[in-house]
mmCIF file of C-alpha atoms in Angstrom:
data_model
loop_
_atom_site.group_PDB
_atom_site.id
_atom_site.type_symbol
_atom_site.label_atom_id
_atom_site.label_comp_id
_atom_site.label_asym_id
_atom_site.label_seq_id
_atom_site.Cartn_x
_atom_site.Cartn_y
_atom_site.Cartn_z
ATOM 1 C CA MET A 1 131.183 117.078 118.698
ATOM 2 C CA ALA A 2 130.698 115.899 122.268
ATOM 3 C CA ALA A 3 129.908 119.437 123.391
ATOM 4 C CA GLU A 4 127.257 119.789 120.730
ATOM 5 C CA GLY A 5 125.574 116.627 121.969
ATOM 6 C CA GLU A 6 125.570 117.961 125.518
ATOM 7 C CA ASP A 7 124.019 121.228 124.367
ATOM 8 C CA GLU A 8 121.183 119.374 122.747
ATOM 9 C CA ALA A 9 120.682 117.188 125.776
ATOM 10 C CA GLN A 10 120.577 120.243 128.011
ATOM 11 C CA GLN A 11 118.126 122.009 125.756
ATOM 12 C CA ALA A 12 115.812 119.042 126.062
ATOM 13 C CA VAL A 13 115.536 119.295 129.854
ATOM 14 C CA ALA A 14 116.103 123.026 130.420
ATOM 15 C CA VAL A 15 113.180 124.891 131.938
ATOM 16 C CA GLU A 16 113.492 128.518 130.879
ATOM 17 C CA GLU A 17 109.903 129.558 130.348
ATOM 18 C CA PRO A 18 106.502 128.390 131.581
ATOM 19 C CA LEU A 19 105.678 126.348 128.497
ATOM 20 C CA ASP A 20 108.810 124.218 129.014
ATOM 21 C CA LEU A 21 107.044 122.716 131.991
ATOM 22 C CA VAL A 22 104.210 121.731 129.691
ATOM 23 C CA ARG A 23 106.673 120.117 127.275
ATOM 24 C CA LEU A 24 108.014 117.957 130.105
ATOM 25 C CA SER A 25 104.427 116.772 130.692
ATOM 26 C CA LEU A 26 104.045 115.261 127.221
ATOM 27 C CA ASP A 27 102.772 111.663 127.449
ATOM 28 C CA GLU A 28 101.937 112.220 131.144
ATOM 29 C CA ARG A 29 98.574 112.596 132.856
ATOM 30 C CA ILE A 30 97.957 116.253 133.641
ATOM 31 C CA PHE A 31 95.280 118.355 135.312
ATOM 32 C CA VAL A 32 93.757 121.269 133.408
ATOM 33 C CA LYS A 33 91.494 123.941 134.864
ATOM 34 C CA LEU A 34 89.242 125.680 132.361
ATOM 35 C CA ARG A 35 86.850 128.615 132.386
ATOM 36 C CA ASN A 36 83.255 128.059 133.550
ATOM 37 C CA ASN A 37 84.185 125.665 136.379
ATOM 38 C CA ARG A 38 85.411 122.877 134.162
ATOM 39 C CA GLU A 39 88.326 120.607 135.015
ATOM 40 C CA LEU A 40 90.040 117.951 132.924
ATOM 41 C CA LYS A 41 92.382 115.102 133.729
ATOM 42 C CA GLY A 42 94.024 113.365 130.821
ATOM 43 C CA ARG A 43 97.210 112.294 129.073
ATOM 44 C CA LEU A 44 98.844 115.118 127.114
ATOM 45 C CA HIS A 45 99.855 114.350 123.528
ATOM 46 C CA ALA A 46 100.120 117.768 121.873
ATOM 47 C CA TYR A 47 100.009 121.488 122.638
ATOM 48 C CA ASP A 48 100.952 124.798 121.032
ATOM 49 C CA GLN A 49 101.680 128.356 122.172
ATOM 50 C CA HIS A 50 97.941 129.114 122.536
ATOM 51 C CA LEU A 51 97.649 126.099 124.877
ATOM 52 C CA ASN A 52 95.462 124.285 122.401
ATOM 53 C CA MET A 53 95.890 120.672 123.487
ATOM 54 C CA ILE A 54 95.101 117.072 122.661
ATOM 55 C CA LEU A 55 94.399 114.825 125.636
ATOM 56 C CA SER A 56 93.483 111.157 125.771
ATOM 57 C CA GLU A 57 91.539 109.145 128.377
ATOM 58 C CA VAL A 58 89.987 112.372 129.560
ATOM 59 C CA GLU A 59 87.806 112.795 132.601
ATOM 60 C CA GLU A 60 85.897 116.086 132.600
ATOM 61 C CA ILE A 61 84.378 117.436 135.810
ATOM 62 C CA ILE A 62 81.907 120.317 135.669
ATOM 63 C CA THR A 63 80.979 122.011 138.943
ATOM 64 C CA THR A 64 77.725 123.910 139.164
ATOM 65 C CA MET A 65 76.388 125.878 142.109
ATOM 66 C CA GLU A 66 72.728 126.090 143.028
ATOM 67 C CA LEU A 67 71.182 128.173 145.767
ATOM 68 C CA ASP A 68 68.755 126.305 148.032
ATOM 69 C CA GLU A 69 65.539 128.335 147.841
ATOM 70 C CA GLU A 70 64.695 127.957 151.524
ATOM 71 C CA THR A 71 67.988 127.920 153.356
ATOM 72 C CA PHE A 72 69.983 129.942 150.779
ATOM 73 C CA GLU A 73 72.655 127.291 151.152
ATOM 74 C CA GLU A 74 75.106 127.024 148.278
ATOM 75 C CA ILE A 75 74.883 123.517 146.886
ATOM 76 C CA TYR A 76 77.727 122.382 144.644
ATOM 77 C CA LYS A 77 77.069 119.631 142.141
ATOM 78 C CA THR A 78 79.615 117.899 139.974
ATOM 79 C CA THR A 79 78.993 116.161 136.676
ATOM 80 C CA LYS A 80 81.608 113.776 135.326
ATOM 81 C CA ARG A 81 82.091 112.329 131.884
ATOM 82 C CA ASN A 82 84.816 110.464 130.033
ATOM 83 C CA VAL A 83 86.095 111.171 126.531
ATOM 84 C CA PRO A 84 88.694 108.902 124.837
ATOM 85 C CA MET A 85 90.402 111.610 122.747
ATOM 86 C CA LEU A 86 89.796 115.335 123.026
ATOM 87 C CA PHE A 87 91.028 118.540 121.399
ATOM 88 C CA VAL A 88 90.823 121.454 123.847
ATOM 89 C CA ARG A 89 90.869 125.005 122.528
ATOM 90 C CA GLY A 90 93.508 127.016 124.377
ATOM 91 C CA ASP A 91 91.462 130.167 125.003
ATOM 92 C CA GLY A 92 89.494 128.392 127.750
ATOM 93 C CA VAL A 93 92.544 127.216 129.683
ATOM 94 C CA ILE A 94 93.233 128.788 133.088
ATOM 95 C CA LEU A 95 95.991 126.508 134.389
ATOM 96 C CA ILE A 96 97.841 123.294 133.693
ATOM 97 C CA SER A 97 99.285 121.196 136.471
ATOM 98 C CA PRO A 98 102.083 118.736 135.595
ATOM 99 C CA PRO A 99 102.049 114.970 136.059
ATOM 100 C CA LEU A 100 99.554 113.698 138.550
ATOM 101 C CA ARG A 101 100.723 111.501 141.349
ATOM 102 C CA ALA A 102 99.655 107.867 141.460
ATOM 103 C CA GLY A 103 96.013 107.282 142.134
ATOM 104 C CA ILE A 104 94.680 110.501 140.696
ATOM 105 C CA MET B 1 102.375 124.472 108.851
ATOM 106 C CA PRO B 2 100.990 124.961 112.391
ATOM 107 C CA LEU B 3 100.643 121.740 114.355
ATOM 108 C CA PHE B 4 96.893 121.728 114.972
ATOM 109 C CA TYR B 5 96.042 122.952 111.485
ATOM 110 C CA SER B 6 97.922 120.039 109.931
ATOM 111 C CA PHE B 7 96.547 117.664 112.560
ATOM 112 C CA PHE B 8 92.944 118.542 111.706
ATOM 113 C CA LYS B 9 93.733 118.310 108.002
ATOM 114 C CA SER B 10 94.787 114.701 108.623
ATOM 115 C CA LEU B 11 91.329 114.042 110.121
ATOM 116 C CA VAL B 12 89.364 115.239 107.081
ATOM 117 C CA GLY B 13 86.707 112.652 106.232
ATOM 118 C CA LYS B 14 86.503 111.375 109.827
ATOM 119 C CA GLU B 15 83.601 111.746 112.281
ATOM 120 C CA VAL B 16 84.065 114.320 115.042
ATOM 121 C CA ILE B 17 81.866 115.958 117.672
ATOM 122 C CA VAL B 18 82.390 119.682 118.054
ATOM 123 C CA GLU B 19 81.288 121.136 121.374
ATOM 124 C CA LEU B 20 80.676 124.882 121.220
ATOM 125 C CA LYS B 21 80.980 127.523 123.906
ATOM 126 C CA ASN B 22 77.167 127.838 123.860
ATOM 127 C CA ASP B 23 77.004 124.145 124.989
ATOM 128 C CA LEU B 24 75.657 122.999 121.604
ATOM 129 C CA CYS B 25 77.243 119.756 120.346
ATOM 130 C CA ILE B 26 77.410 119.114 116.610
ATOM 131 C CA CYS B 27 78.396 115.719 115.268
ATOM 132 C CA GLY B 28 79.503 115.417 111.658
ATOM 133 C CA THR B 29 82.114 114.453 109.087
ATOM 134 C CA LEU B 30 85.063 116.835 109.007
ATOM 135 C CA ASP B 31 85.059 118.398 105.541
ATOM 136 C CA SER B 32 87.740 121.053 105.884
ATOM 137 C CA VAL B 33 89.686 123.235 108.292
ATOM 138 C CA ASP B 34 91.640 126.494 107.912
ATOM 139 C CA GLN B 35 94.446 128.325 109.722
ATOM 140 C CA TYR B 36 91.993 129.830 112.275
ATOM 141 C CA LEU B 37 90.764 126.301 113.017
ATOM 142 C CA ASN B 38 87.376 127.217 111.563
ATOM 143 C CA VAL B 39 85.847 123.896 110.548
ATOM 144 C CA LYS B 40 83.269 122.744 108.043
ATOM 145 C CA LEU B 41 81.217 119.657 108.921
ATOM 146 C CA ASN B 42 79.053 117.600 106.564
ATOM 147 C CA ASP B 43 75.979 115.464 107.333
ATOM 148 C CA ILE B 44 75.612 116.917 110.795
ATOM 149 C CA SER B 45 73.442 115.733 113.640
ATOM 150 C CA VAL B 46 72.799 117.095 117.103
ATOM 151 C CA PRO B 47 72.860 114.512 119.929
ATOM 152 C CA ASP B 48 69.832 116.061 121.687
ATOM 153 C CA PRO B 49 67.493 117.272 118.881
ATOM 154 C CA ASP B 50 64.516 117.816 121.227
ATOM 155 C CA LYS B 51 66.450 120.353 123.228
ATOM 156 C CA TYR B 52 68.289 121.726 120.184
ATOM 157 C CA PRO B 53 65.981 121.688 117.114
ATOM 158 C CA HIS B 54 67.682 124.852 115.858
ATOM 159 C CA MET B 55 69.857 122.996 113.319
ATOM 160 C CA LEU B 56 67.151 120.653 111.962
ATOM 161 C CA SER B 57 67.114 122.101 108.436
ATOM 162 C CA VAL B 58 70.902 122.192 108.184
ATOM 163 C CA ARG B 59 72.907 119.334 106.677
ATOM 164 C CA ASN B 60 76.326 120.967 106.330
ATOM 165 C CA CYS B 61 77.729 123.762 108.452
ATOM 166 C CA PHE B 62 80.681 126.057 109.031
ATOM 167 C CA ILE B 63 81.803 126.590 112.633
ATOM 168 C CA ARG B 64 83.899 129.583 113.617
ATOM 169 C CA GLY B 65 87.063 128.370 115.356
ATOM 170 C CA SER B 66 86.762 130.917 118.160
ATOM 171 C CA VAL B 67 83.472 129.428 119.452
ATOM 172 C CA VAL B 68 84.822 125.877 119.766
ATOM 173 C CA ARG B 69 85.333 124.573 123.300
ATOM 174 C CA TYR B 70 86.267 120.957 122.508
ATOM 175 C CA VAL B 71 86.454 118.595 119.584
ATOM 176 C CA GLN B 72 85.903 114.930 120.445
ATOM 177 C CA LEU B 73 88.173 112.916 118.178
ATOM 178 C CA PRO B 74 88.128 109.315 116.926
ATOM 179 C CA ALA B 75 90.862 107.898 119.193
ATOM 180 C CA GLU B 76 91.810 105.143 116.730
ATOM 181 C CA GLU B 77 92.660 107.755 114.085
ATOM 182 C CA VAL B 78 95.073 109.673 116.305
ATOM 183 C CA ASP B 79 98.761 108.685 116.355
ATOM 184 C CA THR B 80 99.764 109.962 119.783
ATOM 185 C CA VAL B 81 103.494 109.225 119.355
ATOM 186 C CA LEU B 82 103.548 111.188 116.111
ATOM 187 C CA LEU B 83 101.742 114.071 117.823
ATOM 188 C CA GLN B 84 104.227 114.206 120.681
ATOM 189 C CA ASP B 85 107.174 114.244 118.271
ATOM 190 C CA ALA B 86 105.504 116.945 116.174
ATOM 191 C CA THR B 87 104.841 118.997 119.319
ATOM 192 C CA ARG B 88 108.500 118.784 120.428
ATOM 193 C CA LYS B 89 109.579 119.765 116.939
ATOM 194 C CA GLU B 90 107.253 122.749 116.785
ATOM 195 C CA VAL B 91 108.315 123.926 120.250
ATOM 196 C CA ALA B 92 112.014 123.673 119.278
ATOM 197 C CA GLN B 93 111.322 125.585 116.070
ATOM 198 C CA GLY B 94 109.600 128.354 117.971
ATOM 199 C CA LYS B 95 112.675 128.791 120.181
ATOM 200 C CA GLN B 96 115.146 129.154 117.342
ATOM 201 C CA PRO B 97 116.212 132.731 116.633
ATOM 202 C CA GLN B 98 114.066 133.803 113.697
ATOM 203 C CA LYS B 99 115.967 133.397 110.458
ATOM 204 C CA SER B 100 114.196 134.062 107.211
ATOM 205 C CA ALA B 101 110.581 133.109 106.842
ATOM 206 C CA SER B 102 110.397 129.660 105.318
ATOM 207 C CA MET C 1 90.184 125.581 103.540
ATOM 208 C CA ALA C 2 87.078 125.927 105.644
ATOM 209 C CA LEU C 3 86.697 129.633 104.838
ATOM 210 C CA ASN C 4 86.748 128.958 101.101
ATOM 211 C CA SER C 5 83.992 126.423 101.605
ATOM 212 C CA LEU C 6 81.612 129.344 102.214
ATOM 213 C CA GLU C 7 82.023 130.465 98.589
ATOM 214 C CA PRO C 8 79.527 127.969 97.105
ATOM 215 C CA LEU C 9 76.937 129.169 99.651
ATOM 216 C CA VAL C 10 76.814 132.672 98.197
ATOM 217 C CA GLY C 11 73.351 133.218 96.764
ATOM 218 C CA HIS C 12 71.875 130.430 98.898
ATOM 219 C CA ASN C 13 69.807 130.389 102.050
ATOM 220 C CA VAL C 14 71.887 130.056 105.210
ATOM 221 C CA SER C 15 71.095 129.848 108.897
ATOM 222 C CA VAL C 16 73.427 131.883 111.105
ATOM 223 C CA VAL C 17 73.703 131.182 114.829
ATOM 224 C CA THR C 18 74.959 134.305 116.594
ATOM 225 C CA ALA C 19 77.053 134.514 119.748
ATOM 226 C CA ASP C 20 74.030 135.839 121.679
ATOM 227 C CA GLY C 21 72.043 132.727 120.759
ATOM 228 C CA ARG C 22 69.829 134.022 117.960
ATOM 229 C CA VAL C 23 69.152 132.210 114.686
ATOM 230 C CA ILE C 24 69.026 134.395 111.579
ATOM 231 C CA VAL C 25 68.081 132.966 108.182
ATOM 232 C CA GLY C 26 68.729 134.771 104.925
ATOM 233 C CA ILE C 27 70.405 134.704 101.517
ATOM 234 C CA LEU C 28 74.191 134.915 101.819
ATOM 235 C CA LYS C 29 75.383 137.847 99.721
ATOM 236 C CA GLY C 30 79.008 137.945 100.831
ATOM 237 C CA TYR C 31 81.572 137.382 103.578
ATOM 238 C CA ASP C 32 85.216 138.142 104.357
ATOM 239 C CA GLN C 33 88.275 136.751 106.195
ATOM 240 C CA THR C 34 86.845 137.461 109.648
ATOM 241 C CA VAL C 35 83.514 135.880 108.662
ATOM 242 C CA ASN C 36 81.633 139.198 108.575
ATOM 243 C CA MET C 37 78.474 138.341 106.629
ATOM 244 C CA ILE C 38 75.884 140.082 104.511
ATOM 245 C CA LEU C 39 72.450 138.458 104.494
ATOM 246 C CA ALA C 40 69.600 139.602 102.238
ATOM 247 C CA GLN C 41 65.862 139.123 102.861
ATOM 248 C CA SER C 42 66.713 137.801 106.274
ATOM 249 C CA HIS C 43 64.459 136.863 109.169
ATOM 250 C CA GLU C 44 65.071 135.791 112.730
ATOM 251 C CA ARG C 45 63.639 132.516 114.000
ATOM 252 C CA VAL C 46 62.760 133.126 117.615
ATOM 253 C CA TYR C 47 62.610 129.882 119.621
ATOM 254 C CA SER C 48 60.668 129.691 122.868
ATOM 255 C CA SER C 49 59.466 126.876 125.098
ATOM 256 C CA GLY C 50 55.972 128.349 125.417
ATOM 257 C CA ALA C 51 55.094 128.816 121.753
ATOM 258 C CA GLY C 52 56.091 127.784 118.245
ATOM 259 C CA VAL C 53 58.962 129.429 116.403
ATOM 260 C CA GLU C 54 58.184 133.045 115.558
ATOM 261 C CA LYS C 55 59.558 134.590 112.372
ATOM 262 C CA VAL C 56 60.630 138.220 112.575
ATOM 263 C CA GLN C 57 61.434 139.935 109.287
ATOM 264 C CA LEU C 58 64.789 141.750 109.312
ATOM 265 C CA GLY C 59 65.708 142.504 105.687
ATOM 266 C CA LEU C 60 69.292 143.282 104.722
ATOM 267 C CA TYR C 61 71.706 142.533 107.557
ATOM 268 C CA ILE C 62 75.439 142.817 108.069
ATOM 269 C CA ILE C 63 76.639 140.583 110.915
ATOM 270 C CA ARG C 64 80.080 141.052 112.417
ATOM 271 C CA GLY C 65 82.197 137.892 112.355
ATOM 272 C CA ASP C 66 83.048 138.065 116.069
ATOM 273 C CA ASN C 67 79.357 137.573 116.812
ATOM 274 C CA ILE C 68 78.916 134.514 114.603
ATOM 275 C CA ALA C 69 79.108 130.965 115.949
ATOM 276 C CA VAL C 70 77.778 128.698 113.183
ATOM 277 C CA ILE C 71 76.742 129.132 109.559
ATOM 278 C CA GLY C 72 74.529 126.330 108.296
ATOM 279 C CA GLU C 73 73.574 125.577 104.693
ATOM 280 C CA ILE C 74 69.781 125.399 104.682
ATOM 281 C CA ASP C 75 68.675 122.205 102.974
ATOM 282 C CA GLU C 76 65.453 123.462 101.341
ATOM 283 C CA GLU C 77 63.912 119.986 101.295
ATOM 284 C CA MET C 78 64.594 119.383 104.984
ATOM 285 C CA ASP C 79 63.484 122.940 105.811
ATOM 286 C CA GLY C 80 60.202 122.387 103.947
ATOM 287 C CA GLU C 81 59.419 119.304 106.023
ATOM 288 C CA ILE C 82 59.722 121.180 109.294
ATOM 289 C CA ASN C 83 56.654 122.847 110.715
ATOM 290 C CA LEU C 84 58.202 125.671 112.691
ATOM 291 C CA ALA C 85 54.923 126.446 114.447
ATOM 292 C CA ASP C 86 55.109 123.022 116.140
ATOM 293 C CA ILE C 87 58.656 123.382 117.432
ATOM 294 C CA ARG C 88 59.103 124.371 121.037
ATOM 295 C CA ALA C 89 62.564 124.819 122.488
ATOM 296 C CA GLU C 90 64.509 127.122 124.716
ATOM 297 C CA PRO C 91 66.555 129.694 122.804
ATOM 298 C CA LEU C 92 70.210 128.724 122.346
ATOM 299 C CA ASN C 93 72.615 129.778 125.089
ATOM 300 C CA THR C 94 74.951 132.658 124.509
ATOM 301 C CA VAL C 95 78.559 131.876 123.667
ATOM 302 C CA VAL C 96 80.630 132.221 126.834
ATOM 303 C CA HIS C 97 84.299 132.770 126.021
#
């Protein structure tokens, strides 16, 4: 009986495949990089094998690049917005980074 | 039943904003959802109708799941603890050696 | 089921937004699992910022589901109130996956 309990406990923390790292991030603030220069920070509440996700207290940052017509300098602009609760479709996800350190 | 399919079913009747991969945002009442996460919205509106008058004569619409980027959800209708438990359960189920289809 | 909710639209006027940003209006004749669609007596509504909406007759069209973003039920009353010639807007963006 005791052994069975240990097995279960181990299964809960074991990291065997990439998505296990995502499971350990549940209820934590994570960083998500998406296609088209979009980034999200938010608290993870749900995900599936496609990396569909539900995040709360989300900050989205979109980076756009413009070329200065005279100097041909690349000017990067960021737009920020906040969304209380957001479903993110997994096909746009490039990477997920586990819990953010304090202050981020 | 897949996690997000059943989640969206629980939101039927609630207001959501669907943001598409063509940057169009459509606000409306969630009428139904299917296994592909296609959604049907009723009584739709577009936040910026001057820029996007393309949907002016449409009241109800079907959105193909594959063109959805985000869905903004009513935070007060989402039970985050329940979601986290359901996620852990679904992940554990996926890891079990496949028995018979249930 | 969202897919089943297309059934009552058969025989009615619908507005289809395609992945390349076009708007095609026609009578829905049929559809399948992947949202392939058949539209009869269809026309495209071409939006531009420099002129009113231009209607281009297309006739019978089959549109592949992969290229469909949104299918809207045309509300005939609302559609009748809109003067397309007065509407100026950029065409919709393409869907970027």
